[in-house]
Amino acid sequence: MSLPESELDDQIRDHYERQTLPVKRLADLRARMEEERSIVERRRKWLNGHRLFAMAAALVLLVGFSLSLNHRIQSARLYEAVVLEIVKNYRKDLPIEVETSDYATINTHLSRLDFTVIEPELVRGRGFQLIGGRYCSLQGHLAAQLSLKSEDSAIATLYEVPAVEVIPIGPGYRMTEVKGVRVTLWEEAGILLGLAEQAQ
Amino acid sequence: MEDPDLDDLLQSGYRYALSLTHEAARAEDLLQDASLSLTRKGGPWNRRYLFRVIRNRFIDGERRSKIVRFEPADTAEDPTEMFRYPEDTMQKALGVLEAEDRELIYLHIIEGWTARELARLTGSNRNTILSRIHRAKAKVRQHLTSTDGKEEANEPA
């Protein structure tokens, strides 16, 4: 006897509806899922915590790098500006206000300076002799401009200004030549020193 | 934690897995794989999505084991390993079908999917689906009636 369509469907439906995952297996599966969910949750929390930490670290590095870069750019610009100003002053060859070979006399005469003019080691070492000095300005700060004479009678000019007020140059000498003038910048005893002389 | 809705969903997933595997142990494994996968992804916990994951995992498993077609249950080497109720007539009749046809039968009759939805799922056209369902049911019917005939014939007079 042929089975009617609807009855066949019912029998198939009944057959599948009788099939159930045993209660024990269902409970095991739920437990595994819960365990998996906890693992995923812990992993997610760990990742979130570390992601925040990584983002914060990256931000700090970025800000630090930007500040450092900005500082370097500003310093480079200032250095260039100081050199150009020294060259300009050197070329003007303005007359000295006090004629002396003694640094103490310079300090007495240029009393408006809020620092003590020094005889730098480089100047002393190269045998420069002080001729005299005058006030000048570097980057808007009151500075000393000293005329020096070398052993072969060449005239050089030394500029002195408190380093912190203009540009901290750091250790060592930095030498630049601009239009036939050689400028050596360095820092000594907190003073920014710029020696301008005719390039060889 | 008790969640009757989730239990119902998992039972539906089990039946669907059973329609594909025709084997209780494999259906349980398939459901477990799919459920854990969904747990890791954080859901969504709905019937369509669970079925899709089960189906994809089943197809992947078939590809890996290079099994293209199931053998009918009554010709398998160890029928007790193949199904929980090896003597069940309907079970045997459904075992005659290929997995793809059994899936169609299950989704159409039990889950109420339309031929159009099944066509979308399998990438076939609607008429092909209707024809496959018709042929699959005819096979089951034929198996059931022929079994009845044999049993009657085997009964002592």
Tab-separated table of C-alpha atoms in Angstrom:
chain	number	residue	atom	x	y	z
A	1	MET	CA	0.000	0.000	0.000
A	2	SER	CA	1.389	3.410	-0.960
A	3	LEU	CA	2.035	5.866	1.853
A	4	PRO	CA	0.141	9.190	1.380
A	5	GLU	CA	2.313	12.328	1.044
A	6	SER	CA	1.105	14.003	4.241
A	7	GLU	CA	1.526	10.841	6.270
A	8	LEU	CA	5.044	10.363	5.010
A	9	ASP	CA	5.859	13.954	6.013
A	10	ASP	CA	4.357	13.340	9.450
A	11	GLN	CA	6.361	10.181	9.923
A	12	ILE	CA	9.576	11.907	8.897
A	13	ARG	CA	8.730	14.820	11.212
A	14	ASP	CA	7.972	12.436	14.093
A	15	HIS	CA	11.172	10.592	13.465
A	16	TYR	CA	13.358	13.717	13.682
A	17	GLU	CA	11.446	15.210	16.588
A	18	ARG	CA	12.140	12.079	18.595
A	19	GLN	CA	15.854	12.600	18.095
A	20	THR	CA	17.277	14.668	20.941
A	21	LEU	CA	20.701	15.311	22.254
A	22	PRO	CA	20.893	13.389	25.548
A	23	VAL	CA	20.568	15.603	28.627
A	24	LYS	CA	24.058	14.692	29.805
A	25	ARG	CA	25.583	15.585	26.438
A	26	LEU	CA	23.635	18.830	26.348
A	27	ALA	CA	24.879	19.743	29.834
A	28	ASP	CA	28.450	18.881	28.821
A	29	LEU	CA	28.154	21.007	25.725
A	30	ARG	CA	26.763	23.956	27.707
A	31	ALA	CA	29.652	23.608	30.161
A	32	ARG	CA	32.192	23.568	27.317
A	33	MET	CA	30.568	26.631	25.790
A	34	GLU	CA	30.656	28.448	29.128
A	35	GLU	CA	34.323	27.527	29.547
A	36	GLU	CA	35.080	28.731	26.019
A	37	ARG	CA	33.169	31.944	26.660
A	38	SER	CA	35.263	32.607	29.811
A	39	ILE	CA	38.478	32.003	27.870
A	40	VAL	CA	37.364	34.351	25.109
A	41	GLU	CA	36.313	36.942	27.687
A	42	ARG	CA	39.626	36.722	29.542
A	43	ARG	CA	41.530	36.969	26.258
A	44	ARG	CA	39.450	39.945	25.183
A	45	LYS	CA	40.031	41.719	28.499
A	46	TRP	CA	43.744	41.008	28.317
A	47	LEU	CA	43.899	42.307	24.748
A	48	ASN	CA	41.865	45.388	25.618
A	49	GLY	CA	44.113	46.160	28.587
A	50	HIS	CA	47.252	45.723	26.543
A	51	ARG	CA	45.772	47.553	23.589
A	52	LEU	CA	45.146	50.571	25.808
A	53	PHE	CA	48.658	50.291	27.197
A	54	ALA	CA	50.141	49.996	23.682
A	55	MET	CA	48.097	52.956	22.474
A	56	ALA	CA	49.173	55.048	25.471
A	57	ALA	CA	52.816	54.093	24.937
A	58	ALA	CA	52.559	54.903	21.222
A	59	LEU	CA	50.981	58.251	22.058
A	60	VAL	CA	53.722	59.094	24.546
A	61	LEU	CA	56.372	58.123	21.988
A	62	LEU	CA	54.656	60.150	19.296
A	63	VAL	CA	54.364	63.224	21.492
A	64	GLY	CA	57.971	62.792	22.636
A	65	PHE	CA	59.185	62.390	19.085
A	66	SER	CA	57.177	65.414	17.919
A	67	LEU	CA	58.512	67.563	20.747
A	68	SER	CA	62.049	66.377	20.090
A	69	LEU	CA	61.710	67.012	16.365
A	70	ASN	CA	60.195	70.412	16.976
A	71	HIS	CA	62.992	71.262	19.400
A	72	ARG	CA	65.610	70.153	16.847
A	73	ILE	CA	64.006	72.239	14.111
A	74	GLN	CA	63.778	75.279	16.390
A	75	SER	CA	67.381	74.819	17.509
A	76	ALA	CA	68.589	74.482	13.912
A	77	ARG	CA	66.718	77.638	12.931
A	78	LEU	CA	68.075	79.529	15.940
A	79	TYR	CA	71.597	78.341	15.246
A	80	GLU	CA	71.327	79.549	11.655
A	81	ALA	CA	69.870	82.883	12.784
A	82	VAL	CA	72.664	83.412	15.359
A	83	VAL	CA	75.359	82.611	12.794
A	84	LEU	CA	73.853	84.984	10.231
A	85	GLU	CA	73.548	87.746	12.828
A	86	ILE	CA	77.179	87.284	13.868
A	87	VAL	CA	78.286	87.448	10.224
A	88	LYS	CA	76.223	90.592	9.707
A	89	ASN	CA	77.722	92.257	12.810
A	90	TYR	CA	81.207	91.180	11.834
A	91	ARG	CA	80.812	92.742	8.389
A	92	LYS	CA	79.548	96.021	9.881
A	93	ASP	CA	82.893	96.388	11.665
A	94	LEU	CA	81.493	98.882	14.172
A	95	PRO	CA	84.059	100.829	16.264
A	96	ILE	CA	84.885	99.592	19.742
A	97	GLU	CA	83.673	101.574	22.755
A	98	VAL	CA	86.461	100.659	25.122
A	99	GLU	CA	90.001	99.965	24.113
A	100	THR	CA	91.781	97.504	26.395
A	101	SER	CA	93.667	94.228	26.476
A	102	ASP	CA	92.221	93.351	29.864
A	103	TYR	CA	89.013	91.386	30.260
A	104	ALA	CA	88.418	92.858	33.735
A	105	THR	CA	88.314	96.325	32.214
A	106	ILE	CA	85.784	95.140	29.672
A	107	ASN	CA	83.577	93.829	32.510
A	108	THR	CA	83.885	97.120	34.341
A	109	HIS	CA	83.063	99.153	31.290
A	110	LEU	CA	80.234	96.978	29.978
A	111	SER	CA	78.454	97.077	33.341
A	112	ARG	CA	74.967	96.647	31.871
A	113	LEU	CA	75.753	93.054	31.012
A	114	ASP	CA	74.179	90.601	33.450
A	115	PHE	CA	77.033	88.106	33.013
A	116	THR	CA	80.801	88.200	33.285
A	117	VAL	CA	82.750	88.378	30.048
A	118	ILE	CA	85.331	85.591	29.956
A	119	GLU	CA	88.487	84.846	28.014
A	120	PRO	CA	87.600	81.494	26.465
A	121	GLU	CA	90.085	78.657	26.279
A	122	LEU	CA	89.970	78.598	22.469
A	123	VAL	CA	90.863	82.306	22.265
A	124	ARG	CA	93.640	81.955	24.758
A	125	GLY	CA	94.915	78.785	23.099
A	126	ARG	CA	95.096	80.368	19.674
A	127	GLY	CA	96.989	83.356	21.052
A	128	PHE	CA	94.337	85.992	20.311
A	129	GLN	CA	94.946	89.328	21.961
A	130	LEU	CA	92.083	91.496	23.205
A	131	ILE	CA	91.895	94.933	21.594
A	132	GLY	CA	88.667	96.252	23.055
A	133	GLY	CA	84.940	95.797	23.164
A	134	ARG	CA	81.428	97.187	22.873
A	135	TYR	CA	77.828	96.298	23.491
A	136	CYS	CA	75.933	94.517	20.803
A	137	SER	CA	72.830	92.445	20.500
A	138	LEU	CA	72.295	88.798	19.570
A	139	GLN	CA	68.741	87.642	18.969
A	140	GLY	CA	67.518	90.648	20.963
A	141	HIS	CA	69.698	89.913	23.986
A	142	LEU	CA	72.354	92.301	25.234
A	143	ALA	CA	75.746	90.825	24.341
A	144	ALA	CA	79.433	91.708	24.360
A	145	GLN	CA	81.332	92.149	21.117
A	146	LEU	CA	85.098	91.880	21.581
A	147	SER	CA	87.725	92.718	19.006
A	148	LEU	CA	90.691	90.373	18.914
A	149	LYS	CA	93.929	90.328	17.039
A	150	SER	CA	95.577	87.105	16.079
A	151	GLU	CA	99.322	86.402	16.177
A	152	ASP	CA	99.505	87.246	12.462
A	153	SER	CA	97.564	90.498	13.066
A	154	ALA	CA	94.287	89.308	11.574
A	155	ILE	CA	91.234	90.820	13.237
A	156	ALA	CA	88.570	88.543	14.640
A	157	THR	CA	85.434	89.322	16.617
A	158	LEU	CA	84.195	87.408	19.626
A	159	TYR	CA	80.572	87.583	20.746
A	160	GLU	CA	79.477	86.600	24.209
A	161	VAL	CA	75.923	86.190	25.508
A	162	PRO	CA	74.343	83.939	28.166
A	163	ALA	CA	73.707	80.622	26.416
A	164	VAL	CA	70.368	79.905	28.086
A	165	GLU	CA	68.977	83.183	26.833
A	166	VAL	CA	69.796	82.535	23.180
A	167	ILE	CA	70.516	78.949	22.289
A	168	PRO	CA	72.055	76.128	24.301
A	169	ILE	CA	74.654	74.857	21.861
A	170	GLY	CA	75.780	71.796	23.836
A	171	PRO	CA	79.294	70.430	24.107
A	172	GLY	CA	81.885	70.870	21.342
A	173	TYR	CA	82.534	73.429	18.650
A	174	ARG	CA	80.241	74.052	15.685
A	175	MET	CA	81.859	75.742	12.767
A	176	THR	CA	80.085	77.321	9.767
A	177	GLU	CA	81.322	79.422	6.871
A	178	VAL	CA	79.060	82.068	5.404
A	179	LYS	CA	80.191	84.296	2.526
A	180	GLY	CA	83.875	84.121	3.436
A	181	VAL	CA	83.339	84.474	7.167
A	182	ARG	CA	84.027	81.514	9.410
A	183	VAL	CA	81.908	81.393	12.532
A	184	THR	CA	82.737	79.067	15.407
A	185	LEU	CA	80.053	78.642	18.045
A	186	TRP	CA	80.504	76.914	21.368
A	187	GLU	CA	79.472	77.111	24.970
A	188	GLU	CA	81.729	77.675	27.930
A	189	ALA	CA	80.817	78.460	31.546
A	190	GLY	CA	77.207	79.016	30.531
A	191	ILE	CA	78.188	81.616	27.945
A	192	LEU	CA	77.446	81.253	24.256
A	193	LEU	CA	80.575	82.263	22.371
A	194	GLY	CA	80.779	83.094	18.691
A	195	LEU	CA	84.087	83.743	17.032
A	196	ALA	CA	83.916	85.334	13.623
A	197	GLU	CA	86.992	85.590	11.450
A	198	GLN	CA	87.945	85.728	7.824
A	199	ALA	CA	87.864	82.256	6.311
A	200	GLN	CA	91.274	81.043	5.048
B	1	MET	CA	23.287	28.582	33.661
B	2	GLU	CA	19.764	27.555	32.548
B	3	ASP	CA	18.629	28.935	29.207
B	4	PRO	CA	15.707	27.021	27.681
B	5	ASP	CA	15.881	28.996	24.435
B	6	LEU	CA	19.511	28.057	23.957
B	7	ASP	CA	18.747	24.429	24.794
B	8	ASP	CA	15.992	24.411	22.152
B	9	LEU	CA	18.339	25.977	19.652
B	10	LEU	CA	21.022	23.389	20.380
B	11	GLN	CA	18.483	20.551	20.052
B	12	SER	CA	17.413	21.950	16.660
B	13	GLY	CA	21.050	22.186	15.674
B	14	TYR	CA	21.535	18.576	16.726
B	15	ARG	CA	18.604	17.373	14.600
B	16	TYR	CA	19.866	19.334	11.631
B	17	ALA	CA	23.361	17.902	12.124
B	18	LEU	CA	21.763	14.464	12.307
B	19	SER	CA	20.022	15.045	8.988
B	20	LEU	CA	23.438	15.691	7.468
B	21	THR	CA	25.494	13.002	9.155
B	22	HIS	CA	22.827	10.364	9.744
B	23	GLU	CA	24.923	9.323	12.693
B	24	ALA	CA	24.342	10.419	16.305
B	25	ALA	CA	27.982	10.593	17.390
B	26	ARG	CA	29.028	12.633	14.359
B	27	ALA	CA	26.019	14.906	14.762
B	28	GLU	CA	27.018	15.579	18.386
B	29	ASP	CA	30.590	16.361	17.352
B	30	LEU	CA	29.391	18.606	14.549
B	31	LEU	CA	27.069	20.487	16.891
B	32	GLN	CA	29.833	20.871	19.457
B	33	ASP	CA	32.298	22.226	16.882
B	34	ALA	CA	29.750	24.680	15.538
B	35	SER	CA	28.592	25.798	18.998
B	36	LEU	CA	32.115	26.389	20.275
B	37	SER	CA	32.965	28.239	17.087
B	38	LEU	CA	29.930	30.471	17.555
B	39	THR	CA	30.841	30.986	21.220
B	40	ARG	CA	34.314	32.146	20.219
B	41	LYS	CA	32.798	34.564	17.717
B	42	GLY	CA	30.255	35.768	20.276
B	43	GLY	CA	27.204	34.643	18.259
B	44	PRO	CA	24.770	35.500	16.831
B	45	TRP	CA	22.699	32.796	18.479
B	46	ASN	CA	19.920	32.138	16.034
B	47	ARG	CA	18.786	29.086	14.122
B	48	ARG	CA	19.827	30.272	10.645
B	49	TYR	CA	23.315	31.176	11.722
B	50	LEU	CA	23.846	28.013	13.750
B	51	PHE	CA	22.631	25.897	10.815
B	52	ARG	CA	24.961	27.725	8.468
B	53	VAL	CA	27.962	27.052	10.723
B	54	ILE	CA	26.945	23.391	11.091
B	55	ARG	CA	26.540	23.063	7.329
B	56	ASN	CA	29.891	24.694	6.570
B	57	ARG	CA	31.656	22.507	9.117
B	58	PHE	CA	29.979	19.415	7.707
B	59	ILE	CA	31.054	20.283	4.152
B	60	ASP	CA	34.609	21.014	5.357
B	61	GLY	CA	34.694	17.677	7.150
B	62	GLU	CA	33.439	15.846	4.079
B	63	ARG	CA	36.099	17.502	1.935
B	64	ARG	CA	38.811	16.596	4.394
B	65	SER	CA	37.775	12.965	4.561
B	66	LYS	CA	37.030	13.003	0.802
B	67	ILE	CA	33.668	11.376	1.412
B	68	VAL	CA	31.381	12.566	-1.322
B	69	ARG	CA	28.393	10.307	-0.799
B	70	PHE	CA	27.175	8.354	2.182
B	71	GLU	CA	26.629	4.670	1.862
B	72	PRO	CA	23.141	3.568	2.794
B	73	ALA	CA	23.033	2.497	6.422
B	74	ASP	CA	21.992	-1.060	5.657
B	75	THR	CA	25.131	-1.691	3.573
B	76	ALA	CA	27.574	-0.165	6.063
B	77	GLU	CA	30.092	-2.427	7.756
B	78	ASP	CA	28.907	-1.859	11.300
B	79	PRO	CA	25.369	-0.515	11.497
B	80	THR	CA	25.460	-0.230	15.311
B	81	GLU	CA	28.279	2.324	14.951
B	82	MET	CA	26.280	4.251	12.373
B	83	PHE	CA	23.148	5.043	14.296
B	84	ARG	CA	21.690	4.799	17.738
B	85	TYR	CA	18.598	2.898	16.557
B	86	PRO	CA	19.776	0.681	13.706
B	87	GLU	CA	16.532	-1.264	13.583
B	88	ASP	CA	14.325	1.735	13.143
B	89	THR	CA	12.603	1.532	9.792
B	90	MET	CA	12.340	5.236	9.136
B	91	GLN	CA	15.937	5.626	10.128
B	92	LYS	CA	16.955	3.028	7.592
B	93	ALA	CA	14.754	4.576	4.945
B	94	LEU	CA	16.328	7.999	5.473
B	95	GLY	CA	19.744	6.359	5.405
B	96	VAL	CA	19.110	5.410	1.789
B	97	LEU	CA	19.245	9.082	0.869
B	98	GLU	CA	22.341	11.077	0.120
B	99	ALA	CA	23.241	13.638	2.770
B	100	GLU	CA	22.250	16.563	0.536
B	101	ASP	CA	18.775	15.133	-0.065
B	102	ARG	CA	18.280	14.254	3.588
B	103	GLU	CA	19.196	17.846	4.448
B	104	LEU	CA	16.594	19.122	1.975
B	105	ILE	CA	13.961	16.833	3.440
B	106	TYR	CA	14.797	17.938	6.970
B	107	LEU	CA	14.835	21.666	6.272
B	108	HIS	CA	11.681	21.463	4.152
B	109	ILE	CA	9.534	19.234	6.359
B	110	ILE	CA	10.789	19.958	9.875
B	111	GLU	CA	12.109	23.529	9.628
B	112	GLY	CA	9.555	24.634	7.043
B	113	TRP	CA	11.995	26.142	4.571
B	114	THR	CA	10.479	26.943	1.200
B	115	ALA	CA	11.889	25.627	-2.061
B	116	ARG	CA	13.081	29.148	-2.847
B	117	GLU	CA	15.021	29.366	0.446
B	118	LEU	CA	16.508	25.942	-0.145
B	119	ALA	CA	17.465	26.967	-3.673
B	120	ARG	CA	19.288	29.978	-2.235
B	121	LEU	CA	21.050	27.794	0.344
B	122	THR	CA	22.244	25.190	-2.129
B	123	GLY	CA	22.779	27.435	-5.123
B	124	SER	CA	20.300	25.481	-7.242
B	125	ASN	CA	17.103	26.656	-8.862
B	126	ARG	CA	13.678	26.211	-7.278
B	127	ASN	CA	12.463	23.567	-9.729
B	128	THR	CA	15.538	21.431	-9.154
B	129	ILE	CA	14.909	21.608	-5.410
B	130	LEU	CA	11.260	20.597	-5.795
B	131	SER	CA	12.251	17.728	-8.050
B	132	ARG	CA	14.957	16.555	-5.617
B	133	ILE	CA	12.548	16.659	-2.680
B	134	HIS	CA	9.995	14.714	-4.693
B	135	ARG	CA	12.528	12.057	-5.705
B	136	ALA	CA	13.913	11.824	-2.158
B	137	LYS	CA	10.476	11.285	-0.689
B	138	ALA	CA	9.745	8.659	-3.361
B	139	LYS	CA	12.922	6.810	-2.362
B	140	VAL	CA	11.968	6.865	1.322
B	141	ARG	CA	8.440	5.751	0.529
B	142	GLN	CA	9.718	2.963	-1.691
B	143	HIS	CA	12.106	1.783	1.011
B	144	LEU	CA	9.403	1.852	3.660
B	145	THR	CA	6.891	-0.048	1.544
B	146	SER	CA	9.442	-2.608	0.330
B	147	THR	CA	10.558	-3.180	3.947
B	148	ASP	CA	6.951	-3.661	4.951
B	149	GLY	CA	6.596	-6.156	2.124
B	150	LYS	CA	9.682	-8.082	3.198
B	151	GLU	CA	8.589	-8.150	6.820
B	152	GLU	CA	5.149	-9.358	5.846
B	153	ALA	CA	6.673	-11.935	3.561
B	154	ASN	CA	8.967	-13.097	6.353
B	155	GLU	CA	6.144	-13.536	8.795
B	156	PRO	CA	5.150	-17.131	9.339
B	157	ALA	CA	1.846	-18.094	7.841
